[in-house]
GROMACS .gro file of C-alpha atoms in nm:
model
  148
    1UNK     CA    1   0.000   0.000   0.000
    2UNK     CA    2   0.102   0.360  -0.046
    3UNK     CA    3   0.116   0.398   0.334
    4UNK     CA    4   0.391   0.138   0.350
    5UNK     CA    5   0.587   0.313   0.077
    6UNK     CA    6   0.554   0.650   0.252
    7UNK     CA    7   0.667   0.495   0.583
    8UNK     CA    8   0.967   0.337   0.412
    9UNK     CA    9   1.064   0.667   0.252
   10UNK     CA   10   1.043   0.837   0.591
   11UNK     CA   11   1.244   0.568   0.772
   12UNK     CA   12   1.480   0.482   0.484
   13UNK     CA   13   1.426   0.113   0.553
   14UNK     CA   14   1.156  -0.149   0.494
   15UNK     CA   15   0.853  -0.136   0.722
   16UNK     CA   16   0.774  -0.508   0.685
   17UNK     CA   17   1.103  -0.673   0.575
   18UNK     CA   18   0.975  -1.023   0.501
   19UNK     CA   19   1.176  -1.282   0.311
   20UNK     CA   20   0.877  -1.478   0.169
   21UNK     CA   21   0.497  -1.456   0.172
   22UNK     CA   22   0.447  -1.620   0.514
   23UNK     CA   23   0.732  -1.423   0.673
   24UNK     CA   24   0.590  -1.107   0.516
   25UNK     CA   25   0.251  -1.169   0.675
   26UNK     CA   26   0.416  -1.242   1.010
   27UNK     CA   27   0.610  -0.912   0.991
   28UNK     CA   28   0.286  -0.723   0.920
   29UNK     CA   29   0.112  -0.890   1.214
   30UNK     CA   30   0.410  -0.824   1.444
   31UNK     CA   31   0.350  -0.452   1.393
   32UNK     CA   32  -0.023  -0.437   1.323
   33UNK     CA   33  -0.136  -0.716   1.556
   34UNK     CA   34  -0.305  -1.039   1.455
   35UNK     CA   35  -0.610  -1.004   1.231
   36UNK     CA   36  -0.924  -1.070   1.430
   37UNK     CA   37  -1.292  -1.006   1.360
   38UNK     CA   38  -1.274  -0.724   1.618
   39UNK     CA   39  -1.013  -0.526   1.421
   40UNK     CA   40  -1.113  -0.653   1.075
   41UNK     CA   41  -1.479  -0.752   1.052
   42UNK     CA   42  -1.519  -1.040   0.808
   43UNK     CA   43  -1.153  -1.145   0.807
   44UNK     CA   44  -1.254  -1.497   0.913
   45UNK     CA   45  -1.457  -1.526   0.592
   46UNK     CA   46  -1.153  -1.485   0.366
   47UNK     CA   47  -1.086  -1.810   0.175
   48UNK     CA   48  -0.738  -1.878   0.317
   49UNK     CA   49  -0.791  -1.737   0.666
   50UNK     CA   50  -0.760  -2.073   0.844
   51UNK     CA   51  -0.482  -2.218   0.628
   52UNK     CA   52  -0.200  -2.052   0.824
   53UNK     CA   53  -0.207  -1.968   1.191
   54UNK     CA   54  -0.004  -1.705   1.369
   55UNK     CA   55   0.031  -1.642   1.740
   56UNK     CA   56  -0.201  -1.382   1.893
   57UNK     CA   57   0.001  -1.066   1.849
   58UNK     CA   58  -0.091  -0.725   1.986
   59UNK     CA   59  -0.022  -0.409   1.784
   60UNK     CA   60   0.302  -0.226   1.853
   61UNK     CA   61   0.315   0.138   1.951
   62UNK     CA   62   0.397   0.328   1.631
   63UNK     CA   63   0.649   0.545   1.817
   64UNK     CA   64   0.855   0.226   1.848
   65UNK     CA   65   0.795   0.130   1.484
   66UNK     CA   66   0.882   0.475   1.347
   67UNK     CA   67   1.116   0.637   1.598
   68UNK     CA   68   1.239   0.988   1.523
   69UNK     CA   69   0.948   1.050   1.284
   70UNK     CA   70   0.719   1.344   1.363
   71UNK     CA   71   0.393   1.233   1.526
   72UNK     CA   72   0.184   1.400   1.252
   73UNK     CA   73   0.368   1.196   0.989
   74UNK     CA   74   0.324   0.878   1.194
   75UNK     CA   75  -0.049   0.948   1.225
   76UNK     CA   76  -0.073   0.999   0.849
   77UNK     CA   77   0.094   0.663   0.786
   78UNK     CA   78  -0.129   0.495   1.047
   79UNK     CA   79  -0.437   0.625   0.866
   80UNK     CA   80  -0.321   0.444   0.551
   81UNK     CA   81  -0.172   0.125   0.697
   82UNK     CA   82  -0.458  -0.067   0.854
   83UNK     CA   83  -0.543  -0.436   0.835
   84UNK     CA   84  -0.909  -0.368   0.757
   85UNK     CA   85  -0.916  -0.211   0.409
   86UNK     CA   86  -1.249  -0.040   0.481
   87UNK     CA   87  -1.095   0.157   0.768
   88UNK     CA   88  -0.801   0.297   0.568
   89UNK     CA   89  -0.809   0.660   0.459
   90UNK     CA   90  -0.950   0.710   0.112
   91UNK     CA   91  -0.753   0.900  -0.151
   92UNK     CA   92  -0.970   1.209  -0.108
   93UNK     CA   93  -0.932   1.198   0.271
   94UNK     CA   94  -0.555   1.154   0.243
   95UNK     CA   95  -0.541   1.437  -0.011
   96UNK     CA   96  -0.695   1.674   0.246
   97UNK     CA   97  -0.452   1.563   0.516
   98UNK     CA   98  -0.220   1.819   0.672
   99UNK     CA   99   0.065   1.595   0.553
  100UNK     CA  100   0.046   1.757   0.209
  101UNK     CA  101   0.035   2.118   0.327
  102UNK     CA  102   0.264   2.126   0.629
  103UNK     CA  103   0.626   2.240   0.605
  104UNK     CA  104   0.860   2.120   0.481
  105UNK     CA  105   0.680   2.118   0.147
  106UNK     CA  106   0.823   1.938  -0.156
  107UNK     CA  107   1.050   2.146  -0.377
  108UNK     CA  108   1.023   2.228  -0.743
  109UNK     CA  109   1.279   2.047  -0.959
  110UNK     CA  110   1.420   2.375  -1.091
  111UNK     CA  111   1.509   2.464  -0.730
  112UNK     CA  112   1.677   2.130  -0.654
  113UNK     CA  113   2.051   2.092  -0.700
  114UNK     CA  114   2.117   1.803  -0.934
  115UNK     CA  115   2.470   1.662  -0.932
  116UNK     CA  116   2.618   1.633  -1.277
  117UNK     CA  117   2.713   1.301  -1.427
  118UNK     CA  118   3.046   1.242  -1.590
  119UNK     CA  119   3.046   1.412  -1.930
  120UNK     CA  120   2.730   1.611  -1.862
  121UNK     CA  121   2.652   1.949  -1.714
  122UNK     CA  122   2.396   2.046  -1.452
  123UNK     CA  123   2.217   2.252  -1.719
  124UNK     CA  124   2.182   1.946  -1.941
  125UNK     CA  125   2.055   1.737  -1.651
  126UNK     CA  126   1.783   1.992  -1.572
  127UNK     CA  127   1.696   2.025  -1.940
  128UNK     CA  128   1.662   1.647  -1.969
  129UNK     CA  129   1.444   1.629  -1.658
  130UNK     CA  130   1.148   1.699  -1.887
  131UNK     CA  131   0.801   1.736  -1.744
  132UNK     CA  132   0.889   1.648  -1.385
  133UNK     CA  133   0.924   2.018  -1.305
  134UNK     CA  134   0.568   2.090  -1.413
  135UNK     CA  135   0.405   1.877  -1.144
  136UNK     CA  136   0.068   1.707  -1.168
  137UNK     CA  137  -0.205   1.901  -1.341
  138UNK     CA  138  -0.470   1.761  -1.107
  139UNK     CA  139  -0.327   1.665  -0.767
  140UNK     CA  140  -0.643   1.493  -0.646
  141UNK     CA  141  -0.663   1.284  -0.964
  142UNK     CA  142  -0.298   1.185  -0.924
  143UNK     CA  143  -0.350   1.086  -0.561
  144UNK     CA  144  -0.660   0.885  -0.650
  145UNK     CA  145  -0.450   0.693  -0.903
  146UNK     CA  146  -0.175   0.631  -0.644
  147UNK     CA  147  -0.408   0.535  -0.357
  148UNK     CA  148  -0.641   0.311  -0.559
   0.00000   0.00000   0.00000
């Protein structure tokens, strides 16, 4: 999910560093807690729910999971990373989050220093950056595409 990607960009490391599908699920449950009908209504109706069992795990405190990350950023990630898909923030809700309008705001490519590659100049690098400097024409549409 996009929440996992955002968390990993903030922490500069994987949020759920599993080595295979079962280990991946275990890593998710170590942080999120075991899926139960109380936290995810209908989870027991999923076709493979009873094929693999995990110990009863309780959710970790996100300040332990994402140390040194601002609490507002942690709360934004928490709104996106939930076991129950119906309780995750929608794209339009996430779009209106303070995460996208609180400093530090993203920079414009023309204001970002781009190191030159061997045999190329900074001017050429910026010229070859193309449309990235223009940004999305419709931010909400772009976020809907990312979050869906």
